[in-house]
CSV table of C-alpha atoms and ligand atoms in Angstrom, one decimal:
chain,number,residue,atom,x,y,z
A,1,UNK,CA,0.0,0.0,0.0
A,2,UNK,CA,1.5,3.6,-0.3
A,3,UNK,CA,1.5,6.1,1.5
A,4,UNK,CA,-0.1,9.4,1.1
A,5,UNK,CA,2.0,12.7,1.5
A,6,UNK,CA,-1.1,15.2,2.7
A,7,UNK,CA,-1.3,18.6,1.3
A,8,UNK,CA,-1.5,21.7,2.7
A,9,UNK,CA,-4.7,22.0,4.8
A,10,UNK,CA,-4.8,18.9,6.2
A,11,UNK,CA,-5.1,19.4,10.2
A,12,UNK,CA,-1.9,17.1,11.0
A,13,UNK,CA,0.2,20.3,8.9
A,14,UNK,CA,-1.0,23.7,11.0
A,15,UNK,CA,-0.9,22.2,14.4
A,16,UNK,CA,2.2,21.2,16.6
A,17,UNK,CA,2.8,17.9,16.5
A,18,UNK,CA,3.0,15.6,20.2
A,19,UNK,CA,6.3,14.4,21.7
A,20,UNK,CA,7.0,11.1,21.2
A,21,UNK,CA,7.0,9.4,24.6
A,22,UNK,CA,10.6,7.9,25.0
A,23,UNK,CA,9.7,4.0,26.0
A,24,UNK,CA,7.3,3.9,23.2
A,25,UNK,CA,10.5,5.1,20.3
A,26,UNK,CA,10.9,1.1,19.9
A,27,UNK,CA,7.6,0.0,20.0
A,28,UNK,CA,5.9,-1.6,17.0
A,29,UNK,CA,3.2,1.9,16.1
A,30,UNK,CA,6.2,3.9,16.3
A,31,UNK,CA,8.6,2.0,14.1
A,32,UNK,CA,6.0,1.3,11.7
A,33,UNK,CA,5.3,5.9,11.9
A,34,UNK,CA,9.1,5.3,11.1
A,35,UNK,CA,8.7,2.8,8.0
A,36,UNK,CA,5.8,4.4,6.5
A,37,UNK,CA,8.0,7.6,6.1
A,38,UNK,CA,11.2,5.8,4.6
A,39,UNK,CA,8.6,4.2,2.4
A,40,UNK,CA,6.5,7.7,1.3
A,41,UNK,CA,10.2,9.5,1.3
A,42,UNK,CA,11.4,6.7,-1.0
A,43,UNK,CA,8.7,7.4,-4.0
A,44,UNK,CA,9.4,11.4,-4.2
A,45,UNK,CA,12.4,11.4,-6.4
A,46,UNK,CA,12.8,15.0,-5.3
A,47,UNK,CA,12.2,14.6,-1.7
A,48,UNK,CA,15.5,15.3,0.8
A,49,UNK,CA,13.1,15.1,3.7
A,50,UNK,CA,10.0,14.3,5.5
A,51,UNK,CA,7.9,14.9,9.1
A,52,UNK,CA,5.4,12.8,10.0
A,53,UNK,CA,2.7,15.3,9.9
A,54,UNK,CA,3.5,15.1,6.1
A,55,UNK,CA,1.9,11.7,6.3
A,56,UNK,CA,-0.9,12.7,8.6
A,57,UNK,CA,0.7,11.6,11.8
A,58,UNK,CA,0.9,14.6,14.3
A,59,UNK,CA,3.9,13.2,16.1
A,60,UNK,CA,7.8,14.9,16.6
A,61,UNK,CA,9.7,12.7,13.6
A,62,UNK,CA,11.1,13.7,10.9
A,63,UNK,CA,13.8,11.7,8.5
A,64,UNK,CA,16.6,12.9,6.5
A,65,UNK,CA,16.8,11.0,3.1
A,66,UNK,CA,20.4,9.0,2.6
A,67,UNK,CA,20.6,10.3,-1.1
A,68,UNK,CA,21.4,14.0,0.1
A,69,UNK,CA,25.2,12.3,1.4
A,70,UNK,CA,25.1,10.1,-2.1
A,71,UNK,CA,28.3,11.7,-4.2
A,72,UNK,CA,26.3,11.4,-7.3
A,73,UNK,CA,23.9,13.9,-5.5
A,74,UNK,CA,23.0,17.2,-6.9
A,75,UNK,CA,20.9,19.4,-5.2
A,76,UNK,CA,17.6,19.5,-7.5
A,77,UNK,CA,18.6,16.9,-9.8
A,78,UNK,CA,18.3,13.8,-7.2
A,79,UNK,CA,20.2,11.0,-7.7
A,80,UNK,CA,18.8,8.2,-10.5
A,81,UNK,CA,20.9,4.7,-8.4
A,82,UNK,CA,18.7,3.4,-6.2
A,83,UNK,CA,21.7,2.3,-3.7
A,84,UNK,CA,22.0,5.3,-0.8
A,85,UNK,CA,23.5,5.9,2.5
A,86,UNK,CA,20.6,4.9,5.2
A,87,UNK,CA,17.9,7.6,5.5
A,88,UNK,CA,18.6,9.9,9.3
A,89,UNK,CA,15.9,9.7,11.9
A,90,UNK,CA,15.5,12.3,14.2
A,91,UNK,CA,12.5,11.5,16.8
A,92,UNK,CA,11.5,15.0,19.4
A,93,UNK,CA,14.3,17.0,17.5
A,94,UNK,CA,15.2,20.0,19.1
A,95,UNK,CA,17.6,22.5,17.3
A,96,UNK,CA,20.2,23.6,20.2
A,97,UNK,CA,22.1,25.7,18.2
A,98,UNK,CA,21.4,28.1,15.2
A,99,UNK,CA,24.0,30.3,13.5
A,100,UNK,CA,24.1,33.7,13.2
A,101,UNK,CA,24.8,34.0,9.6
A,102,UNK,CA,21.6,33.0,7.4
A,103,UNK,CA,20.6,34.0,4.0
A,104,UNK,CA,17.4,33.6,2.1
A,105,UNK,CA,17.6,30.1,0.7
A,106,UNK,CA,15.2,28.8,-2.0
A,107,UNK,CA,13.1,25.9,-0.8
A,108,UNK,CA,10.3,23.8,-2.0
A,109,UNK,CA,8.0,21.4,0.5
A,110,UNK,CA,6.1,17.8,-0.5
A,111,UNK,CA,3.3,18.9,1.0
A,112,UNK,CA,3.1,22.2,-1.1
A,113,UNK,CA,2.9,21.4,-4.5
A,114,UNK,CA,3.8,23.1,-6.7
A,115,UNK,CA,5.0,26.1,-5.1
A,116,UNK,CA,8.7,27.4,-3.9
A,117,UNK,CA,9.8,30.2,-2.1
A,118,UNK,CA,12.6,31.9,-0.6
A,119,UNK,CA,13.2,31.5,3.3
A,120,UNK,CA,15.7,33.4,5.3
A,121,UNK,CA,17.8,30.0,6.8
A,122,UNK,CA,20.6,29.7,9.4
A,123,UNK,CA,24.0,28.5,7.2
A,124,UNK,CA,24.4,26.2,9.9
A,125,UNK,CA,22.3,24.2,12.9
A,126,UNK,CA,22.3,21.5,15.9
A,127,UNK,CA,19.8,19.5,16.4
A,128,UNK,CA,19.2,16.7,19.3
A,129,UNK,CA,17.3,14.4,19.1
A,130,UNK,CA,16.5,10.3,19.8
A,131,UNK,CA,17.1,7.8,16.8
A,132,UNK,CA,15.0,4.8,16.0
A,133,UNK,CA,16.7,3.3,18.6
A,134,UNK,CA,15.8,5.3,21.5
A,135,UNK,CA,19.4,6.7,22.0
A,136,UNK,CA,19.6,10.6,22.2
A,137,UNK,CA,21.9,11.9,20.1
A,138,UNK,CA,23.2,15.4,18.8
A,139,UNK,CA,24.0,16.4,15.1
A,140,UNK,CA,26.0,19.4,13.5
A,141,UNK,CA,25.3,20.7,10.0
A,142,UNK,CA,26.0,23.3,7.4
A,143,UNK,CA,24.6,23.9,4.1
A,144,UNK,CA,21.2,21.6,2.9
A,145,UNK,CA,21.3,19.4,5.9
A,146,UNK,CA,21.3,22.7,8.2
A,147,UNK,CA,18.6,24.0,5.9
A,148,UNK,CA,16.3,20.8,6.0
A,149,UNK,CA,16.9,20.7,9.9
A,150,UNK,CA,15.0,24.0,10.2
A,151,UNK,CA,12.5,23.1,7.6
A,152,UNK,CA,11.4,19.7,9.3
A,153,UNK,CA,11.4,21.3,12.8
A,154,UNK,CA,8.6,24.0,11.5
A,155,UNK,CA,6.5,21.2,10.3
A,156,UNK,CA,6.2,19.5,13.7
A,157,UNK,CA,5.7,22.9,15.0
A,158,UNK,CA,2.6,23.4,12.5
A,159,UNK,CA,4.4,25.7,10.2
A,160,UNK,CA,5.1,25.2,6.3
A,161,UNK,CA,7.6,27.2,4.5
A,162,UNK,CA,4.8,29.2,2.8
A,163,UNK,CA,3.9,31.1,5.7
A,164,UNK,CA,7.5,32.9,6.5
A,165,UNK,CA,8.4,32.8,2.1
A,166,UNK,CA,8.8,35.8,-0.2
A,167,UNK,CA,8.8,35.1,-3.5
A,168,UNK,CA,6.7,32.9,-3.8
A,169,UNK,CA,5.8,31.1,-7.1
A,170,UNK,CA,4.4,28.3,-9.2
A,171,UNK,CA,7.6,28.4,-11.5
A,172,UNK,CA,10.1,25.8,-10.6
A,173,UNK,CA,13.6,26.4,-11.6
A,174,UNK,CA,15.6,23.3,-11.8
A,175,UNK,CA,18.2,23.9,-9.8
A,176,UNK,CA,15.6,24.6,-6.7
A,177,UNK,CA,13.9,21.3,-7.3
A,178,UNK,CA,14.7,19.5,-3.7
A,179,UNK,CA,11.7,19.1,-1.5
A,180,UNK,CA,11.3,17.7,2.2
B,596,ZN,ZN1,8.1,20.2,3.9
């Protein structure tokens, strides 16, 4: 069965999602939350991330697809080999640490077809946050993984990138086609 990527308006996308309790990160609902994403994340071609809300599932995930550290990848071209680094999982993600320096980076969401924007971004960000495993761990990051940490953390805080964008349009210039 696949799984559906909601659109903007659905409920699950404008309200903050719920904290994942800790003894339940291992449990069988929550690794299948975690499978169902992999499995939505791996049929976008385009897609460099995903949040559970994106699937209608108001909880605090989000993943990190494995193509973004794939050599072959090119930031809105994807990669066409099917073979990739395992996709990051980041379960009640918290960004500890933002830089100063940000610019107005051009960004695209899954669940907001077909538009793009601009959004002013931190160059670089911590997050912490449990894996699938339960274990808490914290991850630095500059350039699209920094950006797509900031992006995922508004979505389980009921925010999409449309309502903080300028510039927003239908166009989609090629290079800007990565989406999570
Ligand atoms: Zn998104």
């Amino acid at each position: 069965m696949s799984i559906k990527i909601v659109q903007k308006g659905h409920p699950a996308l404008h309200r903050p999602a719920d904290t994942v309790p800790i003894h339940e990160i291992t449990s069988k609902k929550i690794q299948k939350v975690i499978a169902d994403m992999k499995k939505a994340l791996a049929t976008q071609s385009d897609g460099v991330g995903l949040a559970a809300p994106q699937i209608g599932i108001p909880l605090r995930i989000f993943i990190v697809s494995g193509r973004i550290f794939d050599e072959s990848f090119e930031r809105g071209k994807g990669i066409s080999e099917a073979q990739q680094e395992p996709d990051l999982v980041f379960i009640n993600p918290e960004i500890t640490k933002l830089s100063k320096k940000a610019a107005w980076l051009s960004e695209g969401c899954l669940s907001v077809r077909p538009l793009y924007g601009e959004v002013k971004r931190s160059l670089n960000a911590t997050v912490r946050a449990y894996d699938e495993h339960g274990v808490l761990f914290e991850r630095g990051a500059g350039g699209l993984l920094a950006h797509i940490f900031q992006h995922e953390v508004d979505h389980l805080d009921g925010v999409l990138f449309v309502d903080k964008a300028r510039n927003i349009e239908e166009h989609i210039p090629e290079s800007y086609a990565s989406k999570s």
